[in-house]
Coordinates of C-alpha atoms and ligand atoms in Angstrom, one line a residue:
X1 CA -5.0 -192.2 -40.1
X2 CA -5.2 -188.4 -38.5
X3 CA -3.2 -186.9 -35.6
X4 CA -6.7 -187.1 -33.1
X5 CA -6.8 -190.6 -33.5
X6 CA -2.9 -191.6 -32.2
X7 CA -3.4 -188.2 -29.4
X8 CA -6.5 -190.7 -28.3
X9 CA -5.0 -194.0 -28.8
X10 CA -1.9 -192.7 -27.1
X11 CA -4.8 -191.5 -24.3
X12 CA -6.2 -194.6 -24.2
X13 CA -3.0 -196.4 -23.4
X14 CA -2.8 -198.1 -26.3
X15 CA 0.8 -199.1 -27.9
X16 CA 1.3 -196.9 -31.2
X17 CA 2.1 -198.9 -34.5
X18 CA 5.5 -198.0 -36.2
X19 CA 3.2 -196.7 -39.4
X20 CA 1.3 -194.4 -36.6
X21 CA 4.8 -192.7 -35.0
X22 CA 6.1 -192.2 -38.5
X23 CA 2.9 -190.7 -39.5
X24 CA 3.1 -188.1 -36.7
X25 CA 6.4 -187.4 -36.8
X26 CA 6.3 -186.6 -40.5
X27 CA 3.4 -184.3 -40.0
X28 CA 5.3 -182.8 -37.1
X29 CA 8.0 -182.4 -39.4
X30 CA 6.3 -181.3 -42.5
X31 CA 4.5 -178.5 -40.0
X32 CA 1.1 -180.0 -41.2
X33 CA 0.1 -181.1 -37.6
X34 CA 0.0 -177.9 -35.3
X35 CA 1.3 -177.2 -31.7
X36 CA -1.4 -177.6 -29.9
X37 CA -1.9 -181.5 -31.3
X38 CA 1.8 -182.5 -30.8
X39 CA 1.2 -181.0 -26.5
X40 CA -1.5 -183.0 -26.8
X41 CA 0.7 -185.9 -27.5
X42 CA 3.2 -185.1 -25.8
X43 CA 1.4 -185.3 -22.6
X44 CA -0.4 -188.7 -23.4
X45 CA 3.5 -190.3 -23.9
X46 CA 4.4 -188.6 -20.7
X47 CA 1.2 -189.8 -18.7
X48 CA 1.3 -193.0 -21.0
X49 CA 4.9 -194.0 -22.2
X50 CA 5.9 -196.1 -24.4
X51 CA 7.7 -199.5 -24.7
X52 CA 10.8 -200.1 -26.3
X53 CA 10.1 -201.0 -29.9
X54 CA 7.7 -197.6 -29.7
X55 CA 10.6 -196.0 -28.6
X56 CA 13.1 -197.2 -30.6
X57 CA 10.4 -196.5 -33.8
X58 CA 9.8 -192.4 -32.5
X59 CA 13.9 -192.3 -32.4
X60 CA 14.5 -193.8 -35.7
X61 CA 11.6 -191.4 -37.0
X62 CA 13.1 -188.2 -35.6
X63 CA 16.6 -189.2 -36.7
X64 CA 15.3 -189.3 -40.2
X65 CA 12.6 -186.6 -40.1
X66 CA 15.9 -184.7 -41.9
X67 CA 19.5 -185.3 -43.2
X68 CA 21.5 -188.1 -41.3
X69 CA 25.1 -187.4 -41.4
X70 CA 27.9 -189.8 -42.7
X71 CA 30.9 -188.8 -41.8
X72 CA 32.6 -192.3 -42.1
X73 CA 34.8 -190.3 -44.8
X74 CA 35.2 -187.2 -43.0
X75 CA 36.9 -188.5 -39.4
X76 CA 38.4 -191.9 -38.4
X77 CA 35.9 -191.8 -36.0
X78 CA 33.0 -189.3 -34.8
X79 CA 33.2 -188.8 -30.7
X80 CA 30.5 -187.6 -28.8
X81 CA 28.5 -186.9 -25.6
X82 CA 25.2 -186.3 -24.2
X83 CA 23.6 -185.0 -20.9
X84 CA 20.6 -186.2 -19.5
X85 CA 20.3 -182.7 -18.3
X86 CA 20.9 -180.7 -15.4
X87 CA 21.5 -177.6 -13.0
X88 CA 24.9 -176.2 -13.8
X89 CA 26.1 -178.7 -16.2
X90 CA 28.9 -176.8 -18.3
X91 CA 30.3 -180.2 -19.0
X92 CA 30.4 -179.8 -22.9
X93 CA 32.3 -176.7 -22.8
X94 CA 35.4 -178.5 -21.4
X95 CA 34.9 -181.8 -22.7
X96 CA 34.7 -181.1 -26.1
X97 CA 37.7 -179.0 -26.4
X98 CA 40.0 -181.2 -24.3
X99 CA 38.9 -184.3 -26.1
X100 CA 39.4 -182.8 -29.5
X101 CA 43.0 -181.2 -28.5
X102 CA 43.4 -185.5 -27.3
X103 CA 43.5 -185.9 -31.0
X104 CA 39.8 -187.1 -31.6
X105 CA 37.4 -185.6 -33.8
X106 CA 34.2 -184.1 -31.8
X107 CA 31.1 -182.7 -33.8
X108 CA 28.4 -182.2 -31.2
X109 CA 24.8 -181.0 -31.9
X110 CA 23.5 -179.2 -28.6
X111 CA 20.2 -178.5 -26.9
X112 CA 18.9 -175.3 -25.4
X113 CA 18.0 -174.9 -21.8
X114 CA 14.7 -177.8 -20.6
X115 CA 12.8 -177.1 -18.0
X116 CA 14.8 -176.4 -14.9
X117 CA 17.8 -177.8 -16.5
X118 CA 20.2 -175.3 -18.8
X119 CA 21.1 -176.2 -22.2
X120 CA 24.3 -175.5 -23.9
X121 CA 23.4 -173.3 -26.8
X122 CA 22.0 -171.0 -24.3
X123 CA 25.5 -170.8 -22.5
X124 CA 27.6 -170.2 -25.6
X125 CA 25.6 -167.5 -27.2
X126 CA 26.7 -165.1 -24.6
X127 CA 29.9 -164.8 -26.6
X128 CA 29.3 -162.5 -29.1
X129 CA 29.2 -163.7 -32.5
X130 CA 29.7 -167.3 -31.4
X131 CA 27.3 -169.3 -34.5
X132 CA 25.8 -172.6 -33.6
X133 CA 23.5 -173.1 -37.2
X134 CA 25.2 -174.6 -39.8
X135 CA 24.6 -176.6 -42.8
X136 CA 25.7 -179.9 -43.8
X137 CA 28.4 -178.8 -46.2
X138 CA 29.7 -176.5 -43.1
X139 CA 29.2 -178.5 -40.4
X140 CA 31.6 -181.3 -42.5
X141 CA 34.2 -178.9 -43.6
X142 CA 34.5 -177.3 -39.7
X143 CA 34.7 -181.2 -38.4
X144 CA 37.5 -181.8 -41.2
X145 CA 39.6 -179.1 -40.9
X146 CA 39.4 -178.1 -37.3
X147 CA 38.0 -181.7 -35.3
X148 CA 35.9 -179.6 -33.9
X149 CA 32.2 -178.3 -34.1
X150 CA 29.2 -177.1 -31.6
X151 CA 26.6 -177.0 -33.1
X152 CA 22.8 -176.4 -32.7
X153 CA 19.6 -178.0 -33.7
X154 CA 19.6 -177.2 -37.5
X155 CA 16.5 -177.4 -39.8
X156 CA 18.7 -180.3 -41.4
X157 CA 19.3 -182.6 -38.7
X158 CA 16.7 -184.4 -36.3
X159 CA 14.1 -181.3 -37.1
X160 CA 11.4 -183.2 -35.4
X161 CA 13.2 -183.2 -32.3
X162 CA 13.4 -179.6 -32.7
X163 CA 10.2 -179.3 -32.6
X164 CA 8.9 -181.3 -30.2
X165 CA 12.0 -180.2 -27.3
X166 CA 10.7 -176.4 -28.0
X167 CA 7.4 -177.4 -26.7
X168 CA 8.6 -180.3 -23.9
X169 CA 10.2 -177.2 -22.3
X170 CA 7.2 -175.5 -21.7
X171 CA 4.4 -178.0 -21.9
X172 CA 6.1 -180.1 -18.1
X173 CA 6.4 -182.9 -21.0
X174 CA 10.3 -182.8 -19.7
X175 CA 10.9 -186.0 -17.0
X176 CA 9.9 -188.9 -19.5
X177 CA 12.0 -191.7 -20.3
X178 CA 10.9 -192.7 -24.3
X179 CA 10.6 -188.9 -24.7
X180 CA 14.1 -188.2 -23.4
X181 CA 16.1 -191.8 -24.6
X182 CA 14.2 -190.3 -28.4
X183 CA 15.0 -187.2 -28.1
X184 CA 18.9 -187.3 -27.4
X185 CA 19.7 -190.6 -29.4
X186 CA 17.5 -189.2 -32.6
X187 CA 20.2 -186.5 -32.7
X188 CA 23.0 -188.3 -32.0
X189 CA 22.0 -190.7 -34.8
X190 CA 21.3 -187.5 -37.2
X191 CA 24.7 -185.9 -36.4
X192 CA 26.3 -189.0 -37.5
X193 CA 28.3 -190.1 -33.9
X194 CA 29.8 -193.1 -34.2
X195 CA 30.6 -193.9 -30.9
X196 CA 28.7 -191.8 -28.2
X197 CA 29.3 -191.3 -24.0
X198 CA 25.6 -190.7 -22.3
X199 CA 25.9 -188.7 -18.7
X200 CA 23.0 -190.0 -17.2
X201 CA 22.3 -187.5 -14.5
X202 CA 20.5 -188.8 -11.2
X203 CA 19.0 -186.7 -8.6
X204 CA 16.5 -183.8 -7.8
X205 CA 18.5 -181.5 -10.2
X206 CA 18.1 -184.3 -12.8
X207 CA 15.1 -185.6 -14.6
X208 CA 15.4 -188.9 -13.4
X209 CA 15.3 -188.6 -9.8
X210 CA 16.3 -192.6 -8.5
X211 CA 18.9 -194.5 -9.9
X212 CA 16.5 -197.4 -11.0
X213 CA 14.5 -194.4 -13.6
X214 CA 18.2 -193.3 -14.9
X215 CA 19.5 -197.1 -15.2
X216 CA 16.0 -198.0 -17.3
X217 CA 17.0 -194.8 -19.4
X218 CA 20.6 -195.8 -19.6
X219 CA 19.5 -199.2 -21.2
X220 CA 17.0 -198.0 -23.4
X221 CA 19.5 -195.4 -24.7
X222 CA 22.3 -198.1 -25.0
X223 CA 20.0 -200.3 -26.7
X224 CA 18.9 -197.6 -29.4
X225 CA 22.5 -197.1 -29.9
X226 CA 23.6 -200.9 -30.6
X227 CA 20.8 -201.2 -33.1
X228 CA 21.8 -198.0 -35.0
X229 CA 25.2 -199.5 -34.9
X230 CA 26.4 -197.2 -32.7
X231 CA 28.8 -197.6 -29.7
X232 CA 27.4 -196.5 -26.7
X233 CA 28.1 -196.0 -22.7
X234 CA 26.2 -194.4 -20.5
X235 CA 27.7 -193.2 -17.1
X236 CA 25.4 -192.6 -14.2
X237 CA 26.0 -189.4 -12.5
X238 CA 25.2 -187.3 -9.5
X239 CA 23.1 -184.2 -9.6
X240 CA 21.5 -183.5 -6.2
X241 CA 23.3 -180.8 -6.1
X242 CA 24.7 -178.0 -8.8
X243 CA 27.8 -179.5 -10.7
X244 CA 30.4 -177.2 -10.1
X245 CA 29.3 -174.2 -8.9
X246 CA 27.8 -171.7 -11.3
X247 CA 24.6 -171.6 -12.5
X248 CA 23.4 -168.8 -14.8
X249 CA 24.8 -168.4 -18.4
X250 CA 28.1 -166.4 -18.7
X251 CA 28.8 -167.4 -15.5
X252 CA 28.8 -171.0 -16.1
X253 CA 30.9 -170.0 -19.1
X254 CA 33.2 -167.9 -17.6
X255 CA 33.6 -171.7 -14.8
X256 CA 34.4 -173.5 -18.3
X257 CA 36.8 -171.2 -19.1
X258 CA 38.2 -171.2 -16.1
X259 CA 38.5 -175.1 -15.7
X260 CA 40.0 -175.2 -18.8
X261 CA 42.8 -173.2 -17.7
X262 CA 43.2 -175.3 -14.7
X263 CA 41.4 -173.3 -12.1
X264 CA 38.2 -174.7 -12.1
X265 CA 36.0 -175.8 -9.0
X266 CA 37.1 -179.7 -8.0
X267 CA 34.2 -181.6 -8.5
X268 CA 33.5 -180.0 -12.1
X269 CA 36.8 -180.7 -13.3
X270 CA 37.0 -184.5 -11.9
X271 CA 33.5 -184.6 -13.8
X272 CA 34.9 -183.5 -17.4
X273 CA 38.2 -185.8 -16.6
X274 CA 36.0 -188.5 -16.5
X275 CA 33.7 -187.9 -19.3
X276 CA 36.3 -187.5 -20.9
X277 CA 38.4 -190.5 -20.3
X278 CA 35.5 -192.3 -21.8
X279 CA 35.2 -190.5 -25.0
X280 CA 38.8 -192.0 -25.3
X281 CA 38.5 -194.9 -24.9
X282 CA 35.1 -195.4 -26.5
X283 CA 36.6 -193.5 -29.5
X284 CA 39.7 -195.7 -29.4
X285 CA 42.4 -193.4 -28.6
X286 CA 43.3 -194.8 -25.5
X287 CA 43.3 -198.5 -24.7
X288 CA 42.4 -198.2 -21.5
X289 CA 40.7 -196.1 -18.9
X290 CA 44.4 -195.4 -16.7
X291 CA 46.1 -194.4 -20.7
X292 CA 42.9 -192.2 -21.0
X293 CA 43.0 -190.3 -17.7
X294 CA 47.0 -189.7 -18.2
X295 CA 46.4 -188.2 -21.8
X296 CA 43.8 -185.8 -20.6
X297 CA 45.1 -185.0 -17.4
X298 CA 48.2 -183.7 -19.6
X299 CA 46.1 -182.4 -22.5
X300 CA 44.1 -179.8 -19.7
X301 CA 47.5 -179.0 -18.1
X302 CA 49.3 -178.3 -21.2
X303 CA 46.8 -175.6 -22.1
X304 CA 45.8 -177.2 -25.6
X305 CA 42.3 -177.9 -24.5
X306 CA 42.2 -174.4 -23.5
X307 CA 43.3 -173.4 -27.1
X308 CA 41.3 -175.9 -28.4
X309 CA 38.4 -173.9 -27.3
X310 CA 39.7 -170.7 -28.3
X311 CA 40.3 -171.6 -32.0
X312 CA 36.6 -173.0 -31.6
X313 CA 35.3 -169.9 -30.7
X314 CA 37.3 -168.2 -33.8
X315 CA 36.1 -170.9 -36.1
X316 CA 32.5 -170.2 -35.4
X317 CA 32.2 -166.6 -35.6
X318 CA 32.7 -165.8 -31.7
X319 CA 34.3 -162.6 -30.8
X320 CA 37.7 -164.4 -29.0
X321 CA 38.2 -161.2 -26.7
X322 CA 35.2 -162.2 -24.5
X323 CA 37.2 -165.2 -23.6
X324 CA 39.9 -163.9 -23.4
X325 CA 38.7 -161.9 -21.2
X326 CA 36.1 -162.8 -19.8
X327 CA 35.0 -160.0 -17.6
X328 CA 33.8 -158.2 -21.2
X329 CA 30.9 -160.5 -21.1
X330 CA 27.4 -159.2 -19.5
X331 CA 27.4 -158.3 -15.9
X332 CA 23.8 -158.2 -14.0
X333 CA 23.0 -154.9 -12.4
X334 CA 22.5 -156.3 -9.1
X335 CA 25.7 -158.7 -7.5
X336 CA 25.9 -159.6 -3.9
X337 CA 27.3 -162.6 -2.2
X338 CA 24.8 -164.1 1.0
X339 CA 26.7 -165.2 4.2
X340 CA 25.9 -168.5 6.2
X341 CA 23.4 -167.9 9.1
X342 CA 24.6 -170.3 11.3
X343 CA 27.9 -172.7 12.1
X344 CA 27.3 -176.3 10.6
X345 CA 28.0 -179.1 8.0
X346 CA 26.0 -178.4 4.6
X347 CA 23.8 -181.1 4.6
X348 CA 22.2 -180.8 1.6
X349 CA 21.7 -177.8 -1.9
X350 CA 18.6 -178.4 -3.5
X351 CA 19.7 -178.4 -7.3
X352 CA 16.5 -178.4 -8.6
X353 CA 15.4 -174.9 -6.6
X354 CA 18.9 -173.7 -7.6
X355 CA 17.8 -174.7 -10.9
X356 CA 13.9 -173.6 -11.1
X357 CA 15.4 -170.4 -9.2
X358 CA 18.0 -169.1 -12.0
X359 CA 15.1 -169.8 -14.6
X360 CA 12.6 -167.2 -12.7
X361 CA 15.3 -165.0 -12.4
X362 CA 15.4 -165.0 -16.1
X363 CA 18.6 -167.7 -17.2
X364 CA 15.8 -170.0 -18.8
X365 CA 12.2 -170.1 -20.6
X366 CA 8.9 -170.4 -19.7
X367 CA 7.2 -169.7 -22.1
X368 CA 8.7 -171.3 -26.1
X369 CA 9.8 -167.1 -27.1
X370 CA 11.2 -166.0 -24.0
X371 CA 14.5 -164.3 -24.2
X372 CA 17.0 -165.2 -21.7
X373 CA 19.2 -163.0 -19.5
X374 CA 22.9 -163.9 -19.6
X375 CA 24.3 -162.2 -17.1
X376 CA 21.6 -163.6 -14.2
X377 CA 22.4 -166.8 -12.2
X378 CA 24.1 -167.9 -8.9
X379 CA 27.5 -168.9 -7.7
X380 CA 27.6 -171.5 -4.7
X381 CA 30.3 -171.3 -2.6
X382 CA 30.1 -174.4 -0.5
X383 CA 29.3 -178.4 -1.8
X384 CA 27.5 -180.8 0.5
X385 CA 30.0 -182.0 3.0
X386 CA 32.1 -178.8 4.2
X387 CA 31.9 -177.2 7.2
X388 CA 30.8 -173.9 7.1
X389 CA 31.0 -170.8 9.7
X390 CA 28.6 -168.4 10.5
X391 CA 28.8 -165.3 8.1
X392 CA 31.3 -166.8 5.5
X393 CA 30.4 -166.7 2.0
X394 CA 27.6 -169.0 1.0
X395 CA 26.0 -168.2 -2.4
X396 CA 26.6 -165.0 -4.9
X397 CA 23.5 -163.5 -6.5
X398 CA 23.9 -162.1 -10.1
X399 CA 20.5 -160.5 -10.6
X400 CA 18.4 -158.6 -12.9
X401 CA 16.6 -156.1 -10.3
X402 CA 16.1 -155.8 -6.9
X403 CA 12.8 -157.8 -6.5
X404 CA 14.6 -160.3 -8.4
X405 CA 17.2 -160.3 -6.0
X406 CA 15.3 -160.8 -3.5
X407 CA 13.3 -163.6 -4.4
X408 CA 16.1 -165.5 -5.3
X409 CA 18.3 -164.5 -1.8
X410 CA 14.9 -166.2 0.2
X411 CA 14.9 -169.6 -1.8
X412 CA 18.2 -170.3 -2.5
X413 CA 18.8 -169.5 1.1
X414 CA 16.0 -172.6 1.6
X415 CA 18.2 -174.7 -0.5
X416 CA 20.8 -174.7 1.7
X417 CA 20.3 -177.4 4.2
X418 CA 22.7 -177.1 7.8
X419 CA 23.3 -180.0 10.3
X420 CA 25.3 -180.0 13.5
X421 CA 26.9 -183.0 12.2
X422 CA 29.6 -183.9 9.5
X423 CA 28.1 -184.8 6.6
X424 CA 29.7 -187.2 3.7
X425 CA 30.3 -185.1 0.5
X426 CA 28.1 -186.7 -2.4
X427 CA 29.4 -189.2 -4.8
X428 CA 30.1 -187.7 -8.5
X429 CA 29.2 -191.2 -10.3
X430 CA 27.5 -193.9 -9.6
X431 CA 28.0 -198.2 -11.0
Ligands
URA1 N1 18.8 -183.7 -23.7 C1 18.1 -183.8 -24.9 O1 18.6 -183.6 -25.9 N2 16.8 -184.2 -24.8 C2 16.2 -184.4 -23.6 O2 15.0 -184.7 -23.7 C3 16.9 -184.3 -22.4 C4 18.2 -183.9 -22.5

């Protein structure tokens, strides 16, 4: 058995055995099979796919490619959540927090930014100091004494997802379902989650674009899950348009915070009530979804989410002042808000431009070492549905240079589609 035999089986359409995955994924792990042969591969499963039992063979492999957590003895029971993905999903930073501050334990390994979509690591590393890599022994200890941990891809955990979501990012390996179902259950197995909510986002800021791609991922995932002996739900959600309305690091930060201090835009914050509502009830806090909602509605309101956060921030390393004040954190040269051309309904916002936009003008990677830019990104200031007036604000600009600013002015501009007619606001979830 060598690598170019399963890149040309894989090629060839043919269904990998369970020896074949475990061979690769060990190499990948091991570093003995290079970049260039796991793109390779990567594009074959993308072109390709893969049925479920190769699917649910490449997670198990990745989830045991390093450590797999226990932490039976360490919580009650280990919360988490995933996202599918998408443009200006800060849902983690509020979820976490107010879950954890609920009373349930929440250890969550994140991703980086993929493709058009931004990842969460990304987002909190524009607090100073904030540290995402741990090892075992810390990760546990942090999850035991605080019931609550962010943490990154380590070299411990799922390593061979590590490797292979580096190069999905920048190899358009992104918008696959084994590759994605693998990819997040492998780490949620790793990290040890006993009972796990999936946000599977839908829509041309998502990488399933039709609800019939996201419910074949949802099942998939869900299946994984039951045969780790996991509990898992996956909730279907919208993303034709930026959740919330920042997208850009600090500033979708600086949106967390304020949500969790009970300002945040509407949609966002019905979003992380949800979500969270779940983890409750999945994680058996709440019997019900009504008890859930009333515990987290009063848990945001009380401000112990909110300090949930902060302690988290203390906990690992982040300098506290740049949420406290979050004007401290990095502020792009260039800032100007765009008006509406015309009366209308706002028909439509492209999330995906918005998305592919913030990346060019430097909030994401394109190529595996790019550095990203912080303070860059956009604020929206209308949601499908409203009516807008000529020359109100429409869209803020937080850029790195004047070309920069102009690029981005001309296609989010595009992204913003008018009618003479009302328009129905989007859904936030779907059945
Ligand atoms: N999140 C992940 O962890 N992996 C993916 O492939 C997509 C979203």
């Amino acid at each position: 058995m060598n690598a170019v035999e399963i890149i040309i089986k894989k090629r060839d359409k043919l269904e990998l055995t369970s020896e074949e995955i475990q061979y690769f994924i060990d190499g990948l792990a091991s570093k003995q099979i290079p970049d260039y042969q796991a793109a390779a591969w990567l594009m074959a499963v993308m072109l390709n796919g893969m049925n479920e039992r190769e699917t649910t063979d490449l997670t198990m492999a990745m989830a045991n490619s390093g450590e797999v957590l226990d932490l039976s003895h360490v919580v009650p029971i280990e919360v988490d959540k995933h996202s599918t993905g998408g443009v200006g999903d800060k849902t983690t930073l509020v979820v976490e927090p107010l879950v954890a501050a609920c009373g349930l334990p929440v250890g969550k390994m994140s991703g980086r930014g993929l493709g058009f979509s931004g990842g969460t690591l990304d987002k909190v590393e524009t607090i100073p100091g904030f540290r995402t890599s741990f090892s075992r022994d810390e990760f546990i200890s942090l999850l035991r004494d605080t019931g609550l941990v962010l943490a990154g891809q380590s070299g411990d955990l799922a390593p061979a997802d590590g490797v292979l979501y580096k190069l999905r990012d920048v190899t358009g390996t992104v918008d696959s379902i084994p590759l994605i179902a693998s990819s997040v259950m492998s780490k949620k197995i790793a990290g040890g989650a006993q009972a796990i909510v999936l946000d599977v986002k839908i829509g041309v800021g998502a990488f399933m674009k039709n609800l019939d791609d996201a419910r074949k991922l949802s099942h998939l995932m869900v299946s994984i899950g039951k045969l780790s002996g996991r509990k898992v739900i996956a909730l279907l959600s919208e993303m034709n348009q930026p959740l919330g309305c920042a997208v850009g690091n600090a500033l979708e930060v600086k949106e967390a915070i304020d949500t969790l201090h009970g300002k945040g835009p509407a949609d966002f914050t019905e979003h992380c009530l949800h979500v969270a509502s779940h983890m409750l009830v999945i994680g058996e806090k709440a019997k019900n979804l009504d008890e859930a909602r009333a515990l987290v509605e009063k848990t945001l309101n009380s401000g112990k989410a909110w300090q949930k956060f902060r302690s988290m921030v203390i906990n690992q390393g982040g300098d506290v002042s740049f949420v406290d004040h979050p004007e401290k954190m990095p502020l792009a040269p260039v800032i100007e808000t765009i008006n509406a051309p015309a009366d209308g309904y706002l028909k439509w916002i492209d999330a995906k431009e918005i998305g592919e936009t913030t990346v060019d003008m430097g909030a994401g990677r394109k190529k595996k070492e790019d550095l990203i830019d912080h303070a860059v990104g956009v604020i929206i200031h209308h949601k499908v549905g409203d009516k807008v007036n000529k020359g109100e604000d429409l869209f803020t600009l937080h850029a790195s240079s004047r070309e920069s600013f102009e690029m981005a002015k001309t296609r989010i501009l595009k992204a913003h589609e008018f009618s003479d007619s009302v328009c129905e606001p989007l859904p936030l979830f779907y059945n």
